[in-house]
Amino acid sequence: MIRAMEIPDVMSVIEIDKSVLNSNWTEVLYRTELLDLNTWAYVYELNSEVIGFIIAKFMGDTSDLLQIAVNVDYLHKGIGYEMLRYVWCKLREQGVESILLEVFSGNKRAIEFYDKFGFETVNIRKNYYGNGKDALLMKLKEDINDNMCD
């Protein structure tokens, strides 16, 4: 079940983040994003356990996908796709026309996931992650099938 992320979910989200993304997001940052009215944050819950999460920033007709992750025990089961589709449909209802994201150029699994969903690379951000690690700037294709929201 996908539902809005709440403050009590933050520790579970951090555990998933550390095991999957290893980002530099802190508890304070997660909590701050939850208080931002332009942030849409959801968790995927199974048997009362948070096993995935997605966070997007809503800005006019564009949204930035900030994070998406699924517990390693539940990868390749369509959960990430389901969360992304859910958020995309919610954003479409608000008039959002596109989603942007950055992904490490060496993260082939994530790039394949985004390609499959309908994203395309529009730019490269050199040294975005430091130490010569580039990010691909990806954008949801203009002709993405709106039928996925029916």
PDB file of C-alpha atoms in Angstrom:
ATOM      1  CA  MET A   1       0.000   0.000   0.000  1.00  0.00           C
ATOM      2  CA  ILE A   2       1.272   3.464  -0.875  1.00  0.00           C
ATOM      3  CA  ARG A   3       0.542   6.182   1.654  1.00  0.00           C
ATOM      4  CA  ALA A   4       1.858   9.587   2.659  1.00  0.00           C
ATOM      5  CA  MET A   5       5.130   9.497   4.557  1.00  0.00           C
ATOM      6  CA  GLU A   6       4.845  10.556   8.188  1.00  0.00           C
ATOM      7  CA  ILE A   7       7.423  11.561  10.781  1.00  0.00           C
ATOM      8  CA  PRO A   8       7.384   8.102  12.459  1.00  0.00           C
ATOM      9  CA  ASP A   9       8.422   6.600   9.080  1.00  0.00           C
ATOM     10  CA  VAL A  10      11.667   8.563   8.912  1.00  0.00           C
ATOM     11  CA  MET A  11      13.829   6.017  10.727  1.00  0.00           C
ATOM     12  CA  SER A  12      12.662   3.189   8.432  1.00  0.00           C
ATOM     13  CA  VAL A  13      13.286   5.421   5.422  1.00  0.00           C
ATOM     14  CA  ILE A  14      16.805   6.175   6.661  1.00  0.00           C
ATOM     15  CA  GLU A  15      17.507   2.440   7.007  1.00  0.00           C
ATOM     16  CA  ILE A  16      16.430   1.856   3.398  1.00  0.00           C
ATOM     17  CA  ASP A  17      18.413   4.890   2.262  1.00  0.00           C
ATOM     18  CA  LYS A  18      21.602   3.686   3.945  1.00  0.00           C
ATOM     19  CA  SER A  19      21.319   0.164   2.524  1.00  0.00           C
ATOM     20  CA  VAL A  20      20.279   1.148  -1.010  1.00  0.00           C
ATOM     21  CA  LEU A  21      21.199   4.754  -1.787  1.00  0.00           C
ATOM     22  CA  ASN A  22      23.835   5.551   0.807  1.00  0.00           C
ATOM     23  CA  SER A  23      22.906   9.214   0.379  1.00  0.00           C
ATOM     24  CA  ASN A  24      23.958  12.038   2.627  1.00  0.00           C
ATOM     25  CA  TRP A  25      20.394  12.752   3.733  1.00  0.00           C
ATOM     26  CA  THR A  26      20.034  13.126   7.484  1.00  0.00           C
ATOM     27  CA  GLU A  27      17.071  12.651   9.776  1.00  0.00           C
ATOM     28  CA  VAL A  28      16.762  16.429   9.979  1.00  0.00           C
ATOM     29  CA  LEU A  29      16.654  16.738   6.190  1.00  0.00           C
ATOM     30  CA  TYR A  30      13.935  14.089   5.874  1.00  0.00           C
ATOM     31  CA  ARG A  31      11.891  15.753   8.590  1.00  0.00           C
ATOM     32  CA  THR A  32      12.360  19.168   6.980  1.00  0.00           C
ATOM     33  CA  GLU A  33      11.178  17.872   3.606  1.00  0.00           C
ATOM     34  CA  LEU A  34       8.068  16.404   5.226  1.00  0.00           C
ATOM     35  CA  LEU A  35       7.155  19.876   6.493  1.00  0.00           C
ATOM     36  CA  ASP A  36       7.623  21.504   3.068  1.00  0.00           C
ATOM     37  CA  LEU A  37       4.268  21.927   1.335  1.00  0.00           C
ATOM     38  CA  ASN A  38       5.996  21.554  -2.057  1.00  0.00           C
ATOM     39  CA  THR A  39       7.394  18.133  -1.154  1.00  0.00           C
ATOM     40  CA  TRP A  40       5.426  15.002  -1.867  1.00  0.00           C
ATOM     41  CA  ALA A  41       6.720  12.051   0.114  1.00  0.00           C
ATOM     42  CA  TYR A  42       5.216   8.576   0.135  1.00  0.00           C
ATOM     43  CA  VAL A  43       6.108   5.187   1.531  1.00  0.00           C
ATOM     44  CA  TYR A  44       5.251   1.728   0.330  1.00  0.00           C
ATOM     45  CA  GLU A  45       4.052  -0.341   3.248  1.00  0.00           C
ATOM     46  CA  LEU A  46       3.699  -4.115   3.311  1.00  0.00           C
ATOM     47  CA  ASN A  47       2.499  -5.969   6.413  1.00  0.00           C
ATOM     48  CA  SER A  48       2.946  -2.791   8.498  1.00  0.00           C
ATOM     49  CA  GLU A  49       6.594  -2.477   7.365  1.00  0.00           C
ATOM     50  CA  VAL A  50       7.932   0.400   5.265  1.00  0.00           C
ATOM     51  CA  ILE A  51       9.745  -1.258   2.350  1.00  0.00           C
ATOM     52  CA  GLY A  52      10.087   1.670  -0.044  1.00  0.00           C
ATOM     53  CA  PHE A  53       9.816   5.420  -0.344  1.00  0.00           C
ATOM     54  CA  ILE A  54       9.680   8.205  -2.893  1.00  0.00           C
ATOM     55  CA  ILE A  55      10.171  11.945  -2.489  1.00  0.00           C
ATOM     56  CA  ALA A  56       9.452  14.569  -5.142  1.00  0.00           C
ATOM     57  CA  LYS A  57       9.538  18.354  -5.066  1.00  0.00           C
ATOM     58  CA  PHE A  58       6.615  20.034  -6.813  1.00  0.00           C
ATOM     59  CA  MET A  59       7.472  23.353  -8.528  1.00  0.00           C
ATOM     60  CA  GLY A  60       4.861  24.737 -10.911  1.00  0.00           C
ATOM     61  CA  ASP A  61       4.596  22.559 -13.997  1.00  0.00           C
ATOM     62  CA  THR A  62       7.804  20.639 -13.220  1.00  0.00           C
ATOM     63  CA  SER A  63       8.765  18.288 -10.416  1.00  0.00           C
ATOM     64  CA  ASP A  64      12.149  17.080  -9.227  1.00  0.00           C
ATOM     65  CA  LEU A  65      12.353  13.461  -8.165  1.00  0.00           C
ATOM     66  CA  LEU A  66      14.604  13.722  -5.126  1.00  0.00           C
ATOM     67  CA  GLN A  67      14.742  10.095  -3.983  1.00  0.00           C
ATOM     68  CA  ILE A  68      13.234   6.714  -4.628  1.00  0.00           C
ATOM     69  CA  ALA A  69      14.351   3.464  -3.027  1.00  0.00           C
ATOM     70  CA  VAL A  70      13.076  -0.006  -2.228  1.00  0.00           C
ATOM     71  CA  ASN A  71      14.376  -2.356   0.453  1.00  0.00           C
ATOM     72  CA  VAL A  72      16.860  -4.767  -1.163  1.00  0.00           C
ATOM     73  CA  ASP A  73      14.706  -7.756  -0.155  1.00  0.00           C
ATOM     74  CA  TYR A  74      11.892  -6.436  -2.379  1.00  0.00           C
ATOM     75  CA  LEU A  75      13.781  -5.328  -5.490  1.00  0.00           C
ATOM     76  CA  HIS A  76      12.531  -6.365  -8.940  1.00  0.00           C
ATOM     77  CA  LYS A  77       8.944  -6.798  -7.785  1.00  0.00           C
ATOM     78  CA  GLY A  78       7.530  -3.651  -9.437  1.00  0.00           C
ATOM     79  CA  ILE A  79       7.358  -1.632  -6.225  1.00  0.00           C
ATOM     80  CA  GLY A  80       9.573   1.205  -7.478  1.00  0.00           C
ATOM     81  CA  TYR A  81       7.575   1.423 -10.700  1.00  0.00           C
ATOM     82  CA  GLU A  82       4.314   1.443  -8.761  1.00  0.00           C
ATOM     83  CA  MET A  83       5.507   4.259  -6.475  1.00  0.00           C
ATOM     84  CA  LEU A  84       6.798   6.338  -9.381  1.00  0.00           C
ATOM     85  CA  ARG A  85       3.561   5.820 -11.333  1.00  0.00           C
ATOM     86  CA  TYR A  86       1.529   6.791  -8.264  1.00  0.00           C
ATOM     87  CA  VAL A  87       3.473  10.024  -7.732  1.00  0.00           C
ATOM     88  CA  TRP A  88       3.454  10.846 -11.464  1.00  0.00           C
ATOM     89  CA  CYS A  89      -0.346  10.514 -11.540  1.00  0.00           C
ATOM     90  CA  LYS A  90      -0.721  12.665  -8.416  1.00  0.00           C
ATOM     91  CA  LEU A  91       1.546  15.314  -9.964  1.00  0.00           C
ATOM     92  CA  ARG A  92      -0.393  15.225 -13.261  1.00  0.00           C
ATOM     93  CA  GLU A  93      -3.568  15.999 -11.302  1.00  0.00           C
ATOM     94  CA  GLN A  94      -1.806  19.168 -10.088  1.00  0.00           C
ATOM     95  CA  GLY A  95      -0.797  20.245 -13.595  1.00  0.00           C
ATOM     96  CA  VAL A  96       2.784  18.980 -13.567  1.00  0.00           C
ATOM     97  CA  GLU A  97       3.974  18.279 -17.098  1.00  0.00           C
ATOM     98  CA  SER A  98       7.392  16.799 -16.436  1.00  0.00           C
ATOM     99  CA  ILE A  99       9.682  15.254 -13.851  1.00  0.00           C
ATOM    100  CA  LEU A 100      13.437  15.828 -13.677  1.00  0.00           C
ATOM    101  CA  LEU A 101      15.993  13.798 -11.765  1.00  0.00           C
ATOM    102  CA  GLU A 102      19.716  13.331 -11.359  1.00  0.00           C
ATOM    103  CA  VAL A 103      21.249   9.872 -11.274  1.00  0.00           C
ATOM    104  CA  PHE A 104      24.882   8.777 -10.936  1.00  0.00           C
ATOM    105  CA  SER A 105      26.116   7.963 -14.433  1.00  0.00           C
ATOM    106  CA  GLY A 106      27.548   4.673 -13.159  1.00  0.00           C
ATOM    107  CA  ASN A 107      24.281   3.459 -11.634  1.00  0.00           C
ATOM    108  CA  LYS A 108      23.218   1.255 -14.537  1.00  0.00           C
ATOM    109  CA  ARG A 109      20.367  -0.419 -12.629  1.00  0.00           C
ATOM    110  CA  ALA A 110      18.736   2.925 -11.827  1.00  0.00           C
ATOM    111  CA  ILE A 111      19.274   4.263 -15.351  1.00  0.00           C
ATOM    112  CA  GLU A 112      17.612   1.162 -16.834  1.00  0.00           C
ATOM    113  CA  PHE A 113      14.689   1.601 -14.415  1.00  0.00           C
ATOM    114  CA  TYR A 114      14.209   5.239 -15.418  1.00  0.00           C
ATOM    115  CA  ASP A 115      14.569   4.423 -19.129  1.00  0.00           C
ATOM    116  CA  LYS A 116      11.897   1.748 -18.805  1.00  0.00           C
ATOM    117  CA  PHE A 117       9.545   4.207 -17.120  1.00  0.00           C
ATOM    118  CA  GLY A 118       9.977   6.770 -19.898  1.00  0.00           C
ATOM    119  CA  PHE A 119      12.815   9.060 -18.860  1.00  0.00           C
ATOM    120  CA  GLU A 120      15.511  10.229 -21.250  1.00  0.00           C
ATOM    121  CA  THR A 121      18.917  11.758 -20.603  1.00  0.00           C
ATOM    122  CA  VAL A 122      18.907  15.466 -21.446  1.00  0.00           C
ATOM    123  CA  ASN A 123      22.248  16.560 -20.007  1.00  0.00           C
ATOM    124  CA  ILE A 124      25.315  15.460 -18.066  1.00  0.00           C
ATOM    125  CA  ARG A 125      26.316  17.283 -14.907  1.00  0.00           C
ATOM    126  CA  LYS A 126      30.065  16.884 -14.711  1.00  0.00           C
ATOM    127  CA  ASN A 127      31.521  16.072 -11.301  1.00  0.00           C
ATOM    128  CA  TYR A 128      28.076  16.455  -9.705  1.00  0.00           C
ATOM    129  CA  TYR A 129      28.891  13.897  -7.018  1.00  0.00           C
ATOM    130  CA  GLY A 130      32.558  14.929  -6.697  1.00  0.00           C
ATOM    131  CA  ASN A 131      35.668  12.862  -7.386  1.00  0.00           C
ATOM    132  CA  GLY A 132      34.915  12.899 -11.123  1.00  0.00           C
ATOM    133  CA  LYS A 133      31.498  11.261 -10.656  1.00  0.00           C
ATOM    134  CA  ASP A 134      29.010  12.674 -13.138  1.00  0.00           C
ATOM    135  CA  ALA A 135      25.233  12.782 -12.919  1.00  0.00           C
ATOM    136  CA  LEU A 136      22.847  12.256 -15.774  1.00  0.00           C
ATOM    137  CA  LEU A 137      20.027  14.773 -15.817  1.00  0.00           C
ATOM    138  CA  MET A 138      16.976  12.836 -16.932  1.00  0.00           C
ATOM    139  CA  LYS A 139      13.549  14.113 -17.891  1.00  0.00           C
ATOM    140  CA  LEU A 140      10.309  12.258 -18.316  1.00  0.00           C
ATOM    141  CA  LYS A 141       9.556  12.157 -22.043  1.00  0.00           C
ATOM    142  CA  GLU A 142       6.897  14.571 -23.263  1.00  0.00           C
ATOM    143  CA  ASP A 143       4.874  11.797 -24.892  1.00  0.00           C
ATOM    144  CA  ILE A 144       4.671   9.617 -21.798  1.00  0.00           C
ATOM    145  CA  ASN A 145       1.504   7.575 -21.838  1.00  0.00           C
ATOM    146  CA  ASP A 146      -1.084   9.356 -19.697  1.00  0.00           C
ATOM    147  CA  ASN A 147      -3.178   6.179 -19.759  1.00  0.00           C
ATOM    148  CA  MET A 148      -1.053   4.857 -16.902  1.00  0.00           C
ATOM    149  CA  CYS A 149      -3.083   7.128 -14.628  1.00  0.00           C
ATOM    150  CA  ASP A 150      -6.497   5.789 -15.615  1.00  0.00           C
TER     151      ASP A 150
END
